[in-house]
Tab-separated table of C-alpha atoms and ligand atoms in Angstrom:
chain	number	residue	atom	x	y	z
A	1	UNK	CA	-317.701	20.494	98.414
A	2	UNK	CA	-318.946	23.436	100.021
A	3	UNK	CA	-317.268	25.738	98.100
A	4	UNK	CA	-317.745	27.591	94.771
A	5	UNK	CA	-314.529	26.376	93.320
A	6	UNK	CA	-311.679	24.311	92.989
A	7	UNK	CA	-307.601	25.171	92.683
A	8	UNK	CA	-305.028	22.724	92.086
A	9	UNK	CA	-301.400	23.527	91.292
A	10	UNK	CA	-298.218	21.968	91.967
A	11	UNK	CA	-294.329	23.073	91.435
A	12	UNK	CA	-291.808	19.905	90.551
A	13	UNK	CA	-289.079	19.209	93.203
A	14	UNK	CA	-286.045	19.997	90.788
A	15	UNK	CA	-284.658	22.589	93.304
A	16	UNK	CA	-285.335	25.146	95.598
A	17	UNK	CA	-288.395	27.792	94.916
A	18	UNK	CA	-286.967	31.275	93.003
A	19	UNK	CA	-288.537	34.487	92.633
A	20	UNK	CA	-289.868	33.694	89.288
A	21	UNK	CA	-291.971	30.647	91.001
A	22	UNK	CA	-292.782	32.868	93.585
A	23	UNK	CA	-294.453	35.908	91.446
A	24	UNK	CA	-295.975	33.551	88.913
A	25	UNK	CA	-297.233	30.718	90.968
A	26	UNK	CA	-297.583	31.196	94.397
A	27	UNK	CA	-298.332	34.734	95.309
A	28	UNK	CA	-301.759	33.161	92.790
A	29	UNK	CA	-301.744	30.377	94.910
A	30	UNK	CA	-302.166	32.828	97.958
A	31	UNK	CA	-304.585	34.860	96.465
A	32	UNK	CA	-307.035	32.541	95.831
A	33	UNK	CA	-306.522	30.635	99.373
A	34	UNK	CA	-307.884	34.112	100.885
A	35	UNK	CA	-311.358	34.073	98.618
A	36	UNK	CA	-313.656	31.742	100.613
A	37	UNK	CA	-315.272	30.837	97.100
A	38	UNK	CA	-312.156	28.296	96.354
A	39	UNK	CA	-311.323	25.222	98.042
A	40	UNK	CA	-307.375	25.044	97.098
A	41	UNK	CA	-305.412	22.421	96.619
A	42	UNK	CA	-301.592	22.755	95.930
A	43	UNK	CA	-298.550	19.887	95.102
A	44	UNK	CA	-295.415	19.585	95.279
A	45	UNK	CA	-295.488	17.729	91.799
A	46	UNK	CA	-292.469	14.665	92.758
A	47	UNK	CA	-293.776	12.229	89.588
A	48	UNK	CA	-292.976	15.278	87.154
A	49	UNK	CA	-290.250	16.115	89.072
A	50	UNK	CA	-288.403	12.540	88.267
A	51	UNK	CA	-289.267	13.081	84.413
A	52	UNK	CA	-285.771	14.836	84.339
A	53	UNK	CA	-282.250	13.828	85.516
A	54	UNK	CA	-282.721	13.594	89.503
A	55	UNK	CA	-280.935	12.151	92.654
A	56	UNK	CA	-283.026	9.843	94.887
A	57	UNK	CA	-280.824	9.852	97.874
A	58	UNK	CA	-281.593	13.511	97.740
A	59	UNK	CA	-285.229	13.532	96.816
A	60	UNK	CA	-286.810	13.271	99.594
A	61	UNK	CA	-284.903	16.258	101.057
A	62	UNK	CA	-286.130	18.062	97.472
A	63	UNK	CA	-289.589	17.458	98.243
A	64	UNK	CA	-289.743	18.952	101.656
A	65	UNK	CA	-287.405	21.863	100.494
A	66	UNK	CA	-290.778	22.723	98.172
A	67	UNK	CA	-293.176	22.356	100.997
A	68	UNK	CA	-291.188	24.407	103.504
A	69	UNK	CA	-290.541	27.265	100.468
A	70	UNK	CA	-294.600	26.764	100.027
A	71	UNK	CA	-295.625	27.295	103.694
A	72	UNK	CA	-292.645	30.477	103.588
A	73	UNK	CA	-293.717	31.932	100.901
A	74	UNK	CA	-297.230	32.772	102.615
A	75	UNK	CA	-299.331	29.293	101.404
A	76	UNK	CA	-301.224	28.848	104.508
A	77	UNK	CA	-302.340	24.872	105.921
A	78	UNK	CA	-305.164	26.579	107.505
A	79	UNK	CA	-306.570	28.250	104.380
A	80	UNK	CA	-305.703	25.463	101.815
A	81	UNK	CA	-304.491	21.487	101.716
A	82	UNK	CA	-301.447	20.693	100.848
A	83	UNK	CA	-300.115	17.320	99.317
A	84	UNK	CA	-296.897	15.372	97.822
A	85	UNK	CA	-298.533	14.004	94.181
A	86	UNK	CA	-297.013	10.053	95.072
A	87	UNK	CA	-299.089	9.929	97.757
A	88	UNK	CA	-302.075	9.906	95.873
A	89	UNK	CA	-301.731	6.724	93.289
A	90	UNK	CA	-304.882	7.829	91.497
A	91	UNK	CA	-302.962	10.973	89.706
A	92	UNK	CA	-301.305	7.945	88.083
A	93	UNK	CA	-304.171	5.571	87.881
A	94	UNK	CA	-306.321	8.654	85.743
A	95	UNK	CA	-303.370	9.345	83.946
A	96	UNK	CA	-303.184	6.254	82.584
A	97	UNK	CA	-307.124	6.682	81.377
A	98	UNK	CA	-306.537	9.603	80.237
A	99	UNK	CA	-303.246	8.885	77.923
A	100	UNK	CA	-306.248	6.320	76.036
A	101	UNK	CA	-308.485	9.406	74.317
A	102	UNK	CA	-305.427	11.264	73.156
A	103	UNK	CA	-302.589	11.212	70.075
A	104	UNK	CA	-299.109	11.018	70.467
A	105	UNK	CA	-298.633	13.493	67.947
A	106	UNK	CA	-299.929	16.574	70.310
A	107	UNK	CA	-298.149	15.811	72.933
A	108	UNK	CA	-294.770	15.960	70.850
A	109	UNK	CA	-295.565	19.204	69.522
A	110	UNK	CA	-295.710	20.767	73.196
A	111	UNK	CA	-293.310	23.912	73.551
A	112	UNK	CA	-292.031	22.077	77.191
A	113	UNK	CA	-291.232	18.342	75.554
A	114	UNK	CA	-288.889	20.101	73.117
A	115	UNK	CA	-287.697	22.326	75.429
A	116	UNK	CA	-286.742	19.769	78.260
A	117	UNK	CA	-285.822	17.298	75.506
A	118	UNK	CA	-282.858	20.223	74.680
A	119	UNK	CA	-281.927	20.782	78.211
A	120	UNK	CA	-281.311	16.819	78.580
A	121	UNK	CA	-280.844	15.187	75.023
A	122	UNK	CA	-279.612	12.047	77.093
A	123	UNK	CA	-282.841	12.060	79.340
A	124	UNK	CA	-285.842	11.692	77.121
A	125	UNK	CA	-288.110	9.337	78.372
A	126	UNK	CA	-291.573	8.308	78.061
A	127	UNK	CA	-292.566	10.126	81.585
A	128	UNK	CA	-291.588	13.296	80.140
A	129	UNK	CA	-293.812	12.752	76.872
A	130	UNK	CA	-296.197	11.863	78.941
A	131	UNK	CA	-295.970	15.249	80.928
A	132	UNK	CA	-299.077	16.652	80.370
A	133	UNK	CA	-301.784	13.776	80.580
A	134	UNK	CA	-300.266	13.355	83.845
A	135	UNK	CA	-300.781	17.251	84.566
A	136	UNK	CA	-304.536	17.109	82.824
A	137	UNK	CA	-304.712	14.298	84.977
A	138	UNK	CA	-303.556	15.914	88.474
A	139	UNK	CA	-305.698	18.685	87.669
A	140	UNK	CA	-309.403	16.691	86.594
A	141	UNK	CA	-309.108	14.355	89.397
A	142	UNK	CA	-309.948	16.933	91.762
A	143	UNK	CA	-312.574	18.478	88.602
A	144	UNK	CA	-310.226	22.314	89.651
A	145	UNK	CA	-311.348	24.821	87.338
A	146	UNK	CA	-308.849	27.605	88.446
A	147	UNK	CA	-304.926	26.580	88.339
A	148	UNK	CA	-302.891	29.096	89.232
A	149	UNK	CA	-299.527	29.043	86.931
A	150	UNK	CA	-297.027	30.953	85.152
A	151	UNK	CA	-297.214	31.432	81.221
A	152	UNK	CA	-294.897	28.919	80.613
A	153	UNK	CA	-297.457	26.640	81.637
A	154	UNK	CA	-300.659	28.053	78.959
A	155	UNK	CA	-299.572	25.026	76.438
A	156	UNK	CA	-300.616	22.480	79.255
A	157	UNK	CA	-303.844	24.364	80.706
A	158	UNK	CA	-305.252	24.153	77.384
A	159	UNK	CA	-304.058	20.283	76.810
A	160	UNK	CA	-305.949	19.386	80.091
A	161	UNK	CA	-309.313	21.861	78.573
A	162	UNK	CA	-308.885	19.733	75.600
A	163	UNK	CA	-308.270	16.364	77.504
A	164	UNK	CA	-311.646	17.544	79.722
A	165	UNK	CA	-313.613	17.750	76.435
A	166	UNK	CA	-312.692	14.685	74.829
A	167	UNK	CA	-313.459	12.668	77.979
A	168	UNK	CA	-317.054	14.263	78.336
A	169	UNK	CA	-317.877	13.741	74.783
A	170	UNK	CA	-316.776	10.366	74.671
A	171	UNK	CA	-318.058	9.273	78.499
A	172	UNK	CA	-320.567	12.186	79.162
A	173	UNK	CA	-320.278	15.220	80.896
A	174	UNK	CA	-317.975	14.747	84.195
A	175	UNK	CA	-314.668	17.418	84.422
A	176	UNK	CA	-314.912	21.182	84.058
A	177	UNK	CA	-312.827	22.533	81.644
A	178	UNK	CA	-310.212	24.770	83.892
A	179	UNK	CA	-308.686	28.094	83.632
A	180	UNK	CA	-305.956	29.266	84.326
A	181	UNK	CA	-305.097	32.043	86.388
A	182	UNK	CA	-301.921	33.937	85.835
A	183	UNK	CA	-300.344	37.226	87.746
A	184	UNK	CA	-298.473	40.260	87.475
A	185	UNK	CA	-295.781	37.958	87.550
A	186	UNK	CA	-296.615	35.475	85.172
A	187	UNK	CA	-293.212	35.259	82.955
A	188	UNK	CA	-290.133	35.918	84.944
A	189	UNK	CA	-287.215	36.323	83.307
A	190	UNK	CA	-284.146	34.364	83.298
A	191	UNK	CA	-281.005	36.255	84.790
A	192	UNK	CA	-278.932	34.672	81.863
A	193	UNK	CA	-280.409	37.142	79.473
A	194	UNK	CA	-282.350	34.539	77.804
A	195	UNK	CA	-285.547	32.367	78.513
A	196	UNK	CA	-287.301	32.334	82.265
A	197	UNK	CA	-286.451	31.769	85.154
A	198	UNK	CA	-285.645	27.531	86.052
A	199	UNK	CA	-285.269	26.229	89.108
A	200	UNK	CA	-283.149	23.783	87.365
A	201	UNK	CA	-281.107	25.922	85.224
A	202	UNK	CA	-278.531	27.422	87.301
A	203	UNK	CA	-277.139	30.911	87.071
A	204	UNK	CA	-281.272	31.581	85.710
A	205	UNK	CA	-282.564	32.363	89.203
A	206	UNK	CA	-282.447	34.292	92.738
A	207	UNK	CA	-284.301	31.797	95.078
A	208	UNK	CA	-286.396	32.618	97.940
A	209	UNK	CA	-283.826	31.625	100.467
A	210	UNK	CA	-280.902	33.447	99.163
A	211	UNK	CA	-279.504	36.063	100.959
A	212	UNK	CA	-278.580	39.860	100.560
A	213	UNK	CA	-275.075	38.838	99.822
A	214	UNK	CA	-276.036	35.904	97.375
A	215	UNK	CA	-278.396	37.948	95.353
A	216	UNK	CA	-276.023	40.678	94.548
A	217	UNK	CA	-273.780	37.625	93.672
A	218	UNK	CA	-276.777	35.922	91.200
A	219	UNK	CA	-277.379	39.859	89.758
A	220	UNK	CA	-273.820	40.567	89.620
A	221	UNK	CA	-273.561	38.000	87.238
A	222	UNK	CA	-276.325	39.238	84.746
A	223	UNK	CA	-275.187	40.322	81.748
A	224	UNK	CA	-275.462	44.078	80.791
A	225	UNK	CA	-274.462	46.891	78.074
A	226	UNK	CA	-272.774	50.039	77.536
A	227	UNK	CA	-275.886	51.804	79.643
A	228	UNK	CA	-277.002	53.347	76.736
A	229	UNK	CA	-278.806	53.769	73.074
A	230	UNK	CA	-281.088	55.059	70.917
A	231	UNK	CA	-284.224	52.611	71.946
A	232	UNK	CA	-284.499	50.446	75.861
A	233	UNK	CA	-284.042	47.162	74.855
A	234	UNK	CA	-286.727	44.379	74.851
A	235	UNK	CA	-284.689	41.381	74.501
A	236	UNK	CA	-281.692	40.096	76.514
A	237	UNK	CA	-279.980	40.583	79.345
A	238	UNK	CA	-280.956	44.534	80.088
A	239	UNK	CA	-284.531	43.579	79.248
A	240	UNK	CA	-284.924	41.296	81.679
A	241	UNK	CA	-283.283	43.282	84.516
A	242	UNK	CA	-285.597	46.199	83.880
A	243	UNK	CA	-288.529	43.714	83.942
A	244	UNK	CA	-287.107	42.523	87.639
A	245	UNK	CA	-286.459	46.181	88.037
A	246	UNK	CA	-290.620	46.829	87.317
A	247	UNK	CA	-291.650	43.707	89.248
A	248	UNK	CA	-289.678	44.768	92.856
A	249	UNK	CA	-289.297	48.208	92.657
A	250	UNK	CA	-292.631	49.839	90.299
A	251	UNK	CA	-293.448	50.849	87.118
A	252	UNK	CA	-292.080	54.369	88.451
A	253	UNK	CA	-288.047	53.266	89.068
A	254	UNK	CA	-288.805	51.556	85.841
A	255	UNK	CA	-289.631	54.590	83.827
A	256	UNK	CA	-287.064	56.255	85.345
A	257	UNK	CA	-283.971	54.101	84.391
A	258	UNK	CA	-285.731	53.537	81.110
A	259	UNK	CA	-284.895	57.876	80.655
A	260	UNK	CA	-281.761	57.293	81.778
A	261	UNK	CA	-281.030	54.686	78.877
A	262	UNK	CA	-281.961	57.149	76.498
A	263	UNK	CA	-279.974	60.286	78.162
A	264	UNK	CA	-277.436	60.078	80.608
A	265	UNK	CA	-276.760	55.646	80.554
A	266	UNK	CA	-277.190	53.687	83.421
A	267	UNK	CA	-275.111	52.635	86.103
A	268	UNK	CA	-275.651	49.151	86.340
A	269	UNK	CA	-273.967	48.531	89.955
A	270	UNK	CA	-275.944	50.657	91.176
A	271	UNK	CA	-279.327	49.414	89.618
A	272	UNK	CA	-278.370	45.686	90.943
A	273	UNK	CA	-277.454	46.925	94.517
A	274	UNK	CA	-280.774	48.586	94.743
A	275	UNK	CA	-282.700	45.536	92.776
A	276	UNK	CA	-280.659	43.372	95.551
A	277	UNK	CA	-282.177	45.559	98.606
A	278	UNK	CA	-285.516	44.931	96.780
A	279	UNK	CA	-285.597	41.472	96.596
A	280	UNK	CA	-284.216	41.033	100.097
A	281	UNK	CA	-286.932	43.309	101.742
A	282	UNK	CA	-289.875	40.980	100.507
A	283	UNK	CA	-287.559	37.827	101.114
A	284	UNK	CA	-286.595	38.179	104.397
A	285	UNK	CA	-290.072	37.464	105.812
A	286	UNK	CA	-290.624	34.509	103.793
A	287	UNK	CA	-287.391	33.010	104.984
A	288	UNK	CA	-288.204	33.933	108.640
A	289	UNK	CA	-291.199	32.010	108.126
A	290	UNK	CA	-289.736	29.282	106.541
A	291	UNK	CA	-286.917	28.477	109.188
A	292	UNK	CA	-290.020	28.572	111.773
A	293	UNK	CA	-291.590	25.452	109.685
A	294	UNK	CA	-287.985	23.969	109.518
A	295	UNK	CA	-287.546	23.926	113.293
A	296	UNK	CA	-290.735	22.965	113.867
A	297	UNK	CA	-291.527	19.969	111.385
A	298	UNK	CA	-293.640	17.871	112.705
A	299	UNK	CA	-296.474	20.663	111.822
A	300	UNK	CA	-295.597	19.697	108.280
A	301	UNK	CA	-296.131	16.327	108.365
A	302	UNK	CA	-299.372	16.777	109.979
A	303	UNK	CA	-300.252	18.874	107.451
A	304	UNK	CA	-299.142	16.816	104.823
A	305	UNK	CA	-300.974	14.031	106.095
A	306	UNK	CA	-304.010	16.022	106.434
A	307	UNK	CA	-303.761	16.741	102.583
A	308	UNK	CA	-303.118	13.561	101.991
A	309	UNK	CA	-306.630	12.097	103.372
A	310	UNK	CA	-308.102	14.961	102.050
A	311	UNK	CA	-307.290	14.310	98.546
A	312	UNK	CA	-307.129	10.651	98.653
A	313	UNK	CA	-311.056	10.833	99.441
A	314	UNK	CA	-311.735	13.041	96.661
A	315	UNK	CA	-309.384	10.801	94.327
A	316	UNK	CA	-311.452	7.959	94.965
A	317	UNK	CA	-315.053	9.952	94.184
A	318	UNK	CA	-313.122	10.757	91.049
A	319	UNK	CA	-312.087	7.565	90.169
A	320	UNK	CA	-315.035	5.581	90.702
A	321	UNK	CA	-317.011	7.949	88.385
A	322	UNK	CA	-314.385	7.776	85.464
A	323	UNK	CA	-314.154	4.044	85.845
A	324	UNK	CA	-318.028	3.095	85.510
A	325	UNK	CA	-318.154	5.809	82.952
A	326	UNK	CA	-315.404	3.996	80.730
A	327	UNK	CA	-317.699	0.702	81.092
A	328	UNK	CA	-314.813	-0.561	83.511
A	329	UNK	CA	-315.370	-2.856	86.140
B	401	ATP	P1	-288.172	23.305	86.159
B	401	ATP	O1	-287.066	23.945	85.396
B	401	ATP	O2	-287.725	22.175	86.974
B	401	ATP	O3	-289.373	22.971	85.301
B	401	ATP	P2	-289.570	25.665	87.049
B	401	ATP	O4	-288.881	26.833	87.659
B	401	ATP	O5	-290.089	25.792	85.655
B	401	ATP	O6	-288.632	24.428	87.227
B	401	ATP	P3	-292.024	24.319	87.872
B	401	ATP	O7	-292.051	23.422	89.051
B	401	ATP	O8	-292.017	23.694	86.517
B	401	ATP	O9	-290.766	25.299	88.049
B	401	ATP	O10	-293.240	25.320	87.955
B	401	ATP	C1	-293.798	25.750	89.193
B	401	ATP	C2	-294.718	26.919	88.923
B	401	ATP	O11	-293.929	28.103	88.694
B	401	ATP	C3	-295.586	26.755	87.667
B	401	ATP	O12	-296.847	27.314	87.943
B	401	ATP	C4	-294.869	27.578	86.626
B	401	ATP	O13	-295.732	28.049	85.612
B	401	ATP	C5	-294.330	28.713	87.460
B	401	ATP	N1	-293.124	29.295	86.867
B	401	ATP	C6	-292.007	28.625	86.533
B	401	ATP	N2	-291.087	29.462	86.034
B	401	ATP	C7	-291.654	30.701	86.031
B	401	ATP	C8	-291.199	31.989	85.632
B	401	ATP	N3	-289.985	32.166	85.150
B	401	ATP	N4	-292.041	33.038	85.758
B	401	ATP	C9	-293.283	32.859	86.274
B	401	ATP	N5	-293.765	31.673	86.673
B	401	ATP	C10	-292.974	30.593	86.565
B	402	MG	MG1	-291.064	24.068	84.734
């Protein structure tokens, strides 16, 4: 590699891309394709993806909804390679490996296990325990030492430092031990008034192809207060709308309706209408972009087979190394 440095990052194909993907991920993921110090490699994650309730006659569909909200959103083919994680059996393959120099009892402990395990209690299955060797593993097979990710994700950056480690100790010195990289963005709020923004929690998000009228519908929705009190609240509902508020429109309209909470109340139809304009203004582009790829998609699978080789040949380095390393044949 001719390059200083390495990115990979990947978003699972549970849905459609929303805002809070788009500040906390991918505007990182766009950033660092622009330095010419980091070769970047970004996923559209489908073996995570299929750790939680799913429909394979729409998959497929799923997986090049994520690409075309990727290439959108800004991610550009000609600055970065871009892959589908199945198409690369040696994510699995190191996985595997890797699941041998760790205990069970870490990975149960992991905020997103328990988190996921409550959003499905009738879907817990080994893939999801199994999470974030599978994420170490995406992530050292290409030795990345920058993944750009929202907070949400910290627990498993620090699983796959701590999976790097153990393998060098054990095997000698062969993965860097990656950083993450997180932005302005980096914990988007749900619109439910509690927890982030999911792309697989419904009534949670505003997604990057929704229009004017739909996001006033999603923000309509939020839940609000009497306008006013003694102290801005951090928590809940109103919280989170000024943090939207602070995110699209500046600290400044922040500060301002953060006065009016403490003087006069605010009006809340008339924060969410502007908040709506917002959001649409830096949306529209992205979905003019996107319907371009959409018309045009063979370009996409020439780029996705271009990632594909790309990847695949670095896989294989990888995998060679790790397998003489482990003494196996
Ligand atoms: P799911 O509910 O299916 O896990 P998700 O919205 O959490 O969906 P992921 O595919 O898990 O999306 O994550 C894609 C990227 O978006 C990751 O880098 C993740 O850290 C980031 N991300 C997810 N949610 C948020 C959020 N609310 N704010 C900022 N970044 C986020
Ligand atoms: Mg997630």
């Amino acid at each position: 590699m001719s390059k200083k440095h390495r990115v990979f990052s990947g978003s699972r194909p549970s849905g459609r891309l929303n805002v809070g993907n788009y500040l906390g991920a991918i505007k990182g993921y766009i950033s660092l394709q622009n330095n010419p110090e980091y070769d970047c490699i970004y996923s559209v994650v489908d073996l995570h993806g299929i750790t939680t309730p799913f429909d394979p006659k729409k998959y497929p569909e799923m997986v090049r909804g994520i690409i075309l909200d990727y290439l959108g959103a800004g991610v550009d083919p000609k600055k970065c390679h871009l892959m589908v994680q199945s198409e690369v059996p040696e994510h699995v393959e190191l996985s595997y490996l890797l699941g041998t120099i760790f205990p069970v009892s870490r990975l149960e402990d992991l905020p997103t296990y328990k988190e996921k395990k409550a959003q499905n209690p009738n879907y817990v299955n080994m893939g999801l325990l199994y999470y974030p060797v599978l994420m170490a593993a995406d992530i050292l097979l290409y030795k990345a030492d920058t993944v750009p990710v929202g907070k949400d994700q910290l627990p498993h950056i620090e699983i796959t430092r701590e999976f790097a480690r153990r393998f060098n100790r054990m095997f000698g010195e062969t993965f860097p031990e990656p950083q993450a990289l997180l932005m302005e963005g980096a914990y988007v709020p749900s619109l439910k008034g509690e927890g982030k923004m999911s792309k697989s929690i419904p009534g949670s998000y505003i997604l990057l192809t929704d229009d004017l009228q739909m996001i006033r519908k999603r923000l309509a929705a939020a839940p609000t207060d009497m306008g006013k009190g003694k102290k801005v609240p951090e928590t809940g509902g109103v919280a989170n709308l000024l943090t939207l508020v602070k995110l699209f429109e500046g600290d400044g309209v922040y500060e301002e309706y953060a006065e009016q909470y403490l003087h006069e109340g605010i009006r809340y139809d008339r924060l969410k209408d502007n908040l709506a304009v917002a959001i649409y203004k830096e949306l529209a582009p992205i979905q003019e972009r996107r319907r371009y790829y959409e018309e045009n998609y063979s370009l996409v699978e020439e780029i996705l087979e271009e990632g594909k080789e790309y990847c695949s040949k670095i896989a294989r380095e990888t995998m060679t190394e790790v397998k003489t390393k482990m003494g196996l044949l």
